[in-house]
Tab-separated table of C-alpha atoms in Angstrom:
chain	number	residue	atom	x	y	z
A	1	MET	CA	12.806	263.835	18.730
A	2	SER	CA	12.279	260.516	17.018
A	3	SER	CA	11.684	257.370	19.047
A	4	GLN	CA	13.562	254.157	18.412
A	5	HIS	CA	12.001	250.742	18.667
A	6	ASP	CA	13.609	247.329	18.858
A	7	SER	CA	13.344	245.433	15.599
A	8	PRO	CA	10.806	242.598	15.685
A	9	GLN	CA	12.267	239.280	16.804
A	10	ALA	CA	11.779	236.140	14.753
A	11	GLY	CA	9.019	233.848	16.011
A	12	LEU	CA	10.066	230.896	18.130
A	13	SER	CA	9.499	227.256	17.317
A	14	TYR	CA	9.462	224.175	19.528
A	15	ARG	CA	12.858	223.297	18.033
A	16	ASP	CA	14.217	226.659	19.292
A	17	ALA	CA	13.123	225.556	22.769
A	18	GLY	CA	15.093	222.323	22.382
A	19	VAL	CA	12.395	219.879	21.302
A	20	ASP	CA	12.741	218.328	17.856
A	21	ILE	CA	9.347	217.053	16.708
A	22	ASP	CA	10.844	215.658	13.507
A	23	ALA	CA	13.336	213.580	15.494
A	24	GLY	CA	10.467	212.239	17.582
A	25	ASP	CA	8.574	211.265	14.446
A	26	ALA	CA	11.672	209.553	13.077
A	27	LEU	CA	11.992	207.554	16.287
A	28	VAL	CA	8.369	206.415	16.110
A	29	ASP	CA	8.975	205.217	12.544
A	30	ALA	CA	12.051	203.313	13.742
A	31	ILE	CA	10.177	201.756	16.661
A	32	LYS	CA	7.148	200.448	14.749
A	33	PRO	CA	8.875	197.475	13.077
A	34	LEU	CA	10.591	196.609	16.363
A	35	ALA	CA	7.255	196.560	18.185
A	36	ALA	CA	5.666	194.571	15.358
A	37	ARG	CA	7.995	191.661	16.113
A	38	THR	CA	6.499	191.396	19.607
A	39	LEU	CA	2.850	191.160	18.540
A	40	ARG	CA	0.856	188.337	20.096
A	41	ASP	CA	-2.744	187.219	20.474
A	42	GLY	CA	-4.767	189.874	22.263
A	43	VAL	CA	-3.250	193.006	20.748
A	44	LEU	CA	-6.038	195.089	19.216
A	45	ALA	CA	-4.184	198.371	18.791
A	46	GLY	CA	-0.633	199.233	19.727
A	47	ILE	CA	1.973	201.863	18.874
A	48	GLY	CA	0.659	205.184	17.595
A	49	GLY	CA	-2.695	205.607	19.287
A	50	PHE	CA	-3.583	207.524	22.425
A	51	GLY	CA	-4.112	204.264	24.257
A	52	ALA	CA	-3.057	200.708	23.483
A	53	LEU	CA	-5.764	198.045	23.391
A	54	PHE	CA	-5.407	194.454	24.564
A	55	GLU	CA	-8.017	191.711	24.882
A	56	LEU	CA	-7.534	189.106	27.611
A	57	PRO	CA	-7.008	185.594	26.218
A	58	ARG	CA	-10.254	183.666	26.362
A	59	ARG	CA	-8.611	180.593	27.882
A	60	TYR	CA	-8.717	182.332	31.290
A	61	ARG	CA	-11.848	181.441	33.272
A	62	GLU	CA	-11.169	183.718	36.263
A	63	PRO	CA	-8.326	185.973	35.143
A	64	VAL	CA	-6.411	188.036	37.675
A	65	LEU	CA	-4.307	190.895	36.364
A	66	VAL	CA	-0.808	191.148	37.820
A	67	SER	CA	1.215	194.300	37.181
A	68	GLY	CA	4.775	195.408	37.751
A	69	THR	CA	6.888	198.482	37.102
A	70	ASP	CA	10.604	199.196	37.422
A	71	GLY	CA	13.618	200.909	35.899
A	72	VAL	CA	17.234	200.018	35.215
A	73	GLY	CA	18.831	202.090	37.973
A	74	THR	CA	22.393	203.333	37.957
A	75	LYS	CA	23.487	200.655	35.509
A	76	LEU	CA	22.545	203.392	33.038
A	77	ARG	CA	25.570	205.428	34.190
A	78	LEU	CA	27.839	202.717	32.769
A	79	ALA	CA	25.713	202.530	29.614
A	80	PHE	CA	26.372	206.248	29.068
A	81	GLU	CA	30.090	206.001	29.838
A	82	TRP	CA	30.723	202.876	27.774
A	83	GLN	CA	28.159	203.629	25.029
A	84	ARG	CA	26.340	200.346	25.669
A	85	HIS	CA	22.746	201.178	24.787
A	86	ASP	CA	21.572	197.977	23.091
A	87	THR	CA	20.984	195.756	26.132
A	88	VAL	CA	19.656	198.038	28.894
A	89	GLY	CA	16.225	197.714	27.292
A	90	ILE	CA	16.348	193.966	27.989
A	91	ASP	CA	17.132	194.830	31.613
A	92	LEU	CA	14.124	197.129	31.726
A	93	VAL	CA	11.738	194.431	30.538
A	94	ALA	CA	13.298	191.726	32.702
A	95	MET	CA	12.901	193.635	35.948
A	96	SER	CA	9.122	193.848	35.497
A	97	VAL	CA	8.275	190.565	33.759
A	98	ASN	CA	10.274	188.466	36.229
A	99	ASP	CA	8.433	190.158	39.098
A	100	VAL	CA	5.052	189.441	37.507
A	101	LEU	CA	6.105	185.834	36.922
A	102	VAL	CA	6.667	185.292	40.661
A	103	GLN	CA	2.911	185.054	41.221
A	104	GLY	CA	2.475	182.692	38.320
A	105	ALA	CA	1.363	185.317	35.822
A	106	GLU	CA	1.984	185.277	32.093
A	107	PRO	CA	3.304	188.695	30.935
A	108	LEU	CA	0.846	190.019	28.350
A	109	PHE	CA	2.026	193.476	27.374
A	110	PHE	CA	4.657	196.069	28.191
A	111	LEU	CA	4.906	199.856	27.965
A	112	ASP	CA	8.086	201.890	28.239
A	113	TYR	CA	8.974	205.487	29.146
A	114	PHE	CA	12.150	206.999	27.664
A	115	ALA	CA	13.100	210.481	28.872
A	116	CYS	CA	16.029	212.609	27.734
A	117	GLY	CA	17.187	216.195	27.394
A	118	LYS	CA	17.915	216.036	23.659
A	119	LEU	CA	16.655	213.151	21.576
A	120	GLN	CA	19.330	211.197	19.733
A	121	VAL	CA	17.329	208.974	17.408
A	122	GLY	CA	20.053	206.349	16.972
A	123	VAL	CA	20.605	205.931	20.713
A	124	ALA	CA	16.888	205.842	21.491
A	125	ALA	CA	16.243	203.321	18.714
A	126	SER	CA	19.026	201.111	20.098
A	127	VAL	CA	17.486	201.250	23.580
A	128	VAL	CA	13.984	200.475	22.291
A	129	GLY	CA	15.429	197.677	20.180
A	130	GLY	CA	16.595	196.104	23.431
A	131	ILE	CA	13.156	196.598	24.947
A	132	ALA	CA	11.577	194.843	21.967
A	133	ARG	CA	14.082	191.996	22.251
A	134	GLY	CA	13.250	191.631	25.949
A	135	CYS	CA	9.555	191.460	25.130
A	136	GLU	CA	10.210	188.753	22.538
A	137	ILE	CA	12.126	186.684	25.095
A	138	ALA	CA	9.335	187.136	27.654
A	139	GLY	CA	6.525	186.479	25.173
A	140	CYS	CA	4.756	189.791	25.800
A	141	ALA	CA	3.803	192.550	23.393
A	142	LEU	CA	5.481	195.965	23.302
A	143	ILE	CA	2.163	197.707	23.004
A	144	GLY	CA	2.969	201.356	23.679
A	145	GLY	CA	5.260	203.842	25.323
A	146	GLU	CA	6.282	207.446	25.713
A	147	THR	CA	9.326	209.361	24.513
A	148	ALA	CA	9.821	212.585	26.450
A	149	GLU	CA	12.331	215.148	25.196
A	150	MET	CA	12.787	217.624	28.061
A	151	PRO	CA	15.525	220.238	27.539
A	152	GLY	CA	17.323	221.170	30.726
A	153	MET	CA	16.164	218.108	32.648
A	154	TYR	CA	18.976	215.737	31.627
A	155	PRO	CA	22.625	216.335	30.607
A	156	ASP	CA	23.520	215.736	26.969
A	157	GLY	CA	23.894	212.055	26.160
A	158	GLU	CA	21.901	210.870	29.160
A	159	TYR	CA	18.407	209.445	29.521
A	160	ASP	CA	16.215	207.579	31.978
A	161	LEU	CA	14.041	204.523	31.526
A	162	ALA	CA	10.958	203.139	33.196
A	163	GLY	CA	8.742	200.241	32.217
A	164	PHE	CA	5.364	198.785	33.086
A	165	CYS	CA	4.137	195.230	32.525
A	166	VAL	CA	0.674	193.698	32.845
A	167	GLY	CA	0.256	189.962	33.115
A	168	ALA	CA	-2.561	187.544	33.859
A	169	ALA	CA	-2.979	184.410	35.918
A	170	GLU	CA	-5.824	182.015	36.588
A	171	LYS	CA	-7.135	182.917	40.039
A	172	SER	CA	-7.049	179.303	41.212
A	173	ARG	CA	-3.407	178.932	40.097
A	174	LEU	CA	-1.865	182.034	41.642
A	175	VAL	CA	1.462	181.292	43.345
A	176	SER	CA	1.502	182.931	46.768
A	177	GLY	CA	3.869	180.895	48.946
A	178	ALA	CA	1.070	180.143	51.424
A	179	SER	CA	1.295	176.366	50.913
A	180	THR	CA	5.044	176.187	51.602
A	181	ARG	CA	5.986	173.587	54.226
A	182	PRO	CA	9.122	172.512	56.136
A	183	GLY	CA	11.039	170.019	54.018
A	184	ASP	CA	10.195	171.696	50.715
A	185	VAL	CA	13.042	171.882	48.213
A	186	VAL	CA	14.517	175.173	47.014
A	187	LEU	CA	15.696	175.273	43.398
A	188	GLY	CA	17.795	178.108	42.009
A	189	LEU	CA	18.008	179.311	38.408
A	190	ALA	CA	21.352	180.796	37.445
A	191	SER	CA	21.661	184.509	36.821
A	192	SER	CA	23.431	185.909	33.773
A	193	GLY	CA	25.594	188.105	36.001
A	194	VAL	CA	24.864	191.140	38.144
A	195	HIS	CA	21.514	191.777	36.391
A	196	SER	CA	20.254	195.307	37.262
A	197	ASN	CA	20.714	195.714	41.000
A	198	GLY	CA	23.563	196.961	43.129
A	199	TYR	CA	25.157	199.106	40.432
A	200	SER	CA	25.840	202.017	42.747
A	201	LEU	CA	28.195	199.619	44.543
A	202	VAL	CA	29.462	198.124	41.268
A	203	ARG	CA	30.400	201.584	40.034
A	204	LYS	CA	32.106	202.368	43.349
A	205	VAL	CA	34.227	199.223	43.047
A	206	ILE	CA	35.143	200.062	39.435
A	207	GLU	CA	36.110	203.564	40.528
A	208	ARG	CA	38.322	202.149	43.284
A	209	ALA	CA	39.931	199.527	41.012
A	210	ARG	CA	40.858	201.873	38.166
A	211	PRO	CA	43.133	201.693	36.273
A	212	ARG	CA	43.652	198.046	37.280
A	213	LEU	CA	40.495	196.737	35.615
A	214	PRO	CA	40.713	193.170	34.296
A	215	ARG	CA	40.544	192.530	30.581
A	216	GLN	CA	38.152	189.623	31.043
A	217	LEU	CA	35.722	188.119	33.546
A	218	ASP	CA	33.740	184.912	33.082
A	219	GLY	CA	35.433	184.323	29.729
A	220	MET	CA	34.282	187.571	28.179
A	221	ASP	CA	35.324	191.198	27.863
A	222	PHE	CA	35.170	192.951	31.242
A	223	ARG	CA	32.578	195.466	30.088
A	224	ASP	CA	30.445	192.723	28.543
A	225	ALA	CA	30.539	190.804	31.828
A	226	VAL	CA	29.491	193.865	33.841
A	227	MET	CA	26.744	194.851	31.398
A	228	MET	CA	25.269	191.392	30.753
A	229	PRO	CA	21.500	191.918	30.568
A	230	THR	CA	19.176	190.460	33.172
A	231	ARG	CA	18.039	186.939	32.372
A	232	ILE	CA	14.326	186.584	31.622
A	233	TYR	CA	12.840	183.391	33.093
A	234	CYS	CA	9.246	183.605	31.855
A	235	LYS	CA	8.885	180.966	29.161
A	236	PRO	CA	10.537	177.987	30.923
A	237	VAL	CA	8.896	178.764	34.266
A	238	LEU	CA	5.440	179.226	32.722
A	239	GLU	CA	5.863	175.907	30.908
A	240	LEU	CA	6.726	174.254	34.223
A	241	LEU	CA	3.683	175.782	35.930
A	242	ARG	CA	1.310	174.186	33.412
A	243	ASP	CA	1.920	170.708	34.843
A	244	THR	CA	3.689	171.199	38.181
A	245	GLU	CA	2.621	172.675	41.487
A	246	VAL	CA	5.165	175.290	42.528
A	247	ARG	CA	4.572	176.558	46.049
A	248	ALA	CA	6.591	179.768	46.004
A	249	MET	CA	8.899	181.740	43.736
A	250	ALA	CA	11.169	184.733	44.204
A	251	HIS	CA	12.923	187.047	41.775
A	252	ILE	CA	16.339	187.866	43.240
A	253	THR	CA	16.574	191.607	42.732
A	254	GLY	CA	17.647	194.442	45.040
A	255	GLY	CA	18.221	192.939	48.478
A	256	GLY	CA	19.774	189.780	47.074
A	257	LEU	CA	19.042	186.303	48.355
A	258	LEU	CA	18.758	187.400	51.961
A	259	GLU	CA	15.913	189.870	51.477
A	260	ASN	CA	13.946	188.548	48.513
A	261	ILE	CA	13.309	184.942	49.540
A	262	PRO	CA	11.643	185.995	52.846
A	263	ARG	CA	9.081	187.997	50.856
A	264	VAL	CA	7.405	184.726	49.792
A	265	LEU	CA	7.861	182.645	52.971
A	266	PRO	CA	4.982	182.237	55.437
A	267	ASP	CA	5.608	183.217	59.050
A	268	GLY	CA	7.457	180.591	61.029
A	269	LEU	CA	9.518	179.262	58.129
A	270	GLN	CA	13.069	179.846	57.004
A	271	CYS	CA	15.079	179.023	53.914
A	272	VAL	CA	18.285	177.084	54.554
A	273	LEU	CA	20.725	177.563	51.665
A	274	GLN	CA	23.617	175.183	51.106
A	275	ARG	CA	26.937	176.977	50.663
A	276	GLY	CA	28.734	176.058	47.469
A	277	SER	CA	25.689	174.408	45.900
A	278	TRP	CA	25.637	176.800	42.950
A	279	HIS	CA	28.174	178.365	40.619
A	280	ARG	CA	29.082	181.941	41.469
A	281	PRO	CA	30.188	183.916	38.388
A	282	GLU	CA	33.672	185.406	38.502
A	283	VAL	CA	32.275	188.937	38.340
A	284	PHE	CA	31.001	188.577	41.922
A	285	ASP	CA	34.343	187.301	43.186
A	286	TRP	CA	36.042	190.272	41.546
A	287	LEU	CA	33.582	192.743	43.063
A	288	GLN	CA	33.995	191.222	46.521
A	289	ARG	CA	37.794	191.156	46.330
A	290	GLU	CA	38.305	194.620	44.860
A	291	GLY	CA	35.673	196.229	47.060
A	292	GLY	CA	36.586	194.428	50.256
A	293	ILE	CA	32.894	193.543	50.589
A	294	ASP	CA	31.980	191.069	53.343
A	295	GLU	CA	29.890	188.005	52.495
A	296	HIS	CA	26.728	189.195	54.238
A	297	GLU	CA	26.820	192.458	52.293
A	298	MET	CA	27.303	190.537	49.046
A	299	LEU	CA	24.301	188.313	49.748
A	300	ARG	CA	21.975	191.210	50.606
A	301	THR	CA	23.087	193.366	47.670
A	302	PHE	CA	23.679	191.042	44.707
A	303	ASN	CA	22.076	187.881	43.349
A	304	CYS	CA	25.508	186.179	43.638
A	305	GLY	CA	24.694	183.818	40.764
A	306	ILE	CA	21.044	182.911	41.486
A	307	GLY	CA	18.518	185.080	39.672
A	308	TYR	CA	15.303	183.202	40.417
A	309	VAL	CA	14.183	180.769	43.132
A	310	LEU	CA	11.431	178.148	43.158
A	311	VAL	CA	10.083	176.206	46.146
A	312	LEU	CA	8.480	172.817	45.525
A	313	ALA	CA	7.316	169.785	47.462
A	314	PRO	CA	10.102	167.154	47.580
A	315	GLU	CA	8.199	164.738	45.331
A	316	HIS	CA	8.095	167.319	42.508
A	317	ALA	CA	11.601	168.746	42.799
A	318	ASP	CA	13.593	166.284	40.653
A	319	ALA	CA	11.138	166.391	37.747
A	320	ALA	CA	10.989	170.182	37.896
A	321	GLN	CA	14.772	170.420	37.898
A	322	ARG	CA	15.014	168.167	34.851
A	323	ALA	CA	12.311	170.124	33.013
A	324	LEU	CA	13.984	173.461	33.649
A	325	GLN	CA	17.368	172.095	32.586
A	326	ALA	CA	15.816	170.696	29.407
A	327	ALA	CA	14.425	174.176	28.711
A	328	GLY	CA	17.951	175.605	28.787
A	329	GLU	CA	18.138	176.850	32.368
A	330	SER	CA	20.997	176.124	34.721
A	331	CYS	CA	18.928	174.796	37.627
A	332	VAL	CA	20.334	173.365	40.867
A	333	ARG	CA	19.119	172.460	44.345
A	334	ILE	CA	20.326	175.223	46.600
A	335	GLY	CA	18.549	174.443	49.874
A	336	HIS	CA	15.382	173.557	51.714
A	337	VAL	CA	12.643	175.060	53.869
A	338	ALA	CA	12.724	174.524	57.641
A	339	ALA	CA	10.817	175.650	60.710
A	340	ARG	CA	12.010	179.019	61.972
A	341	GLY	CA	12.669	179.514	65.653
A	342	ASP	CA	12.256	182.754	67.571
A	343	GLY	CA	15.078	185.107	66.688
A	344	ASP	CA	16.258	183.006	63.738
A	345	ALA	CA	17.003	184.656	60.394
A	346	ALA	CA	14.597	184.016	57.528
A	347	VAL	CA	17.480	182.911	55.300
A	348	VAL	CA	20.566	181.103	56.572
A	349	LEU	CA	23.558	179.576	54.806
A	350	ARG	CA	25.111	176.342	56.039
């Protein structure tokens, strides 16, 4: 009796397993000119090597490295649904560089991590193009990154982003908030919209409001208003810090005004914000109305129109406000620092 054997199967390739090396190579080729636009003094070796090399600027006498990392969060769900991939990279950069800026640090370089189930070169290049644009705005170099194609980990058409920034500050000029005093002035820099926090709630409101979504908010298409990228404050604030003593700064991210300002206040102090002192973009009014969200929840979830806060001595406040306005920022006095009594909130609105 003759025996039967299965015919030999064809050998497998990485592509058969769902990973397209050629697509990855094509993406790297697309990224290189984007990264080249972000080059700055200090870059010794960037995209393509096993490790990126950066030399600290020699102007620093006692340099302190300041690092930050973040993602874009569930704002990506709307990017997938609405096919808006060109600005979430700006969000990614902004979330880290604005955090590093809070301590007075100049963002030096940035690395990104892009993960997906199946690599779509056009989509990935659009995302990285936004990352490069964010780095240009911040003045830091896109010095490296990682593209991970992981079949079975993400649904088709979806991806995740993470970013990492390293900055530097002169040790003697670090901004810590420790010198803040009662009577100090609080300046607020306008946000460009919702930025990149609170999007689980944003998406819930959109879901509730459908199909009654407005055509426009804040003078622009509804989707444009919702997806406006996070404003990057680095260049004007760093210019201000060269000549002006700023006692404290806060990036208004997750937790809103109520939870981010206390992070830079010394014990025994509170921030008193003046109601109506700043413009609140229409997108926040729409979210509050459609979601039935109370004011306290708005203020601890969203930036509500203020993306960055600076605390200065009264004698420096007017000049700082003028300088920031001249640099193109919408900058207004939004409050002051006061002594905090037992049981008082760290941030109050009056």
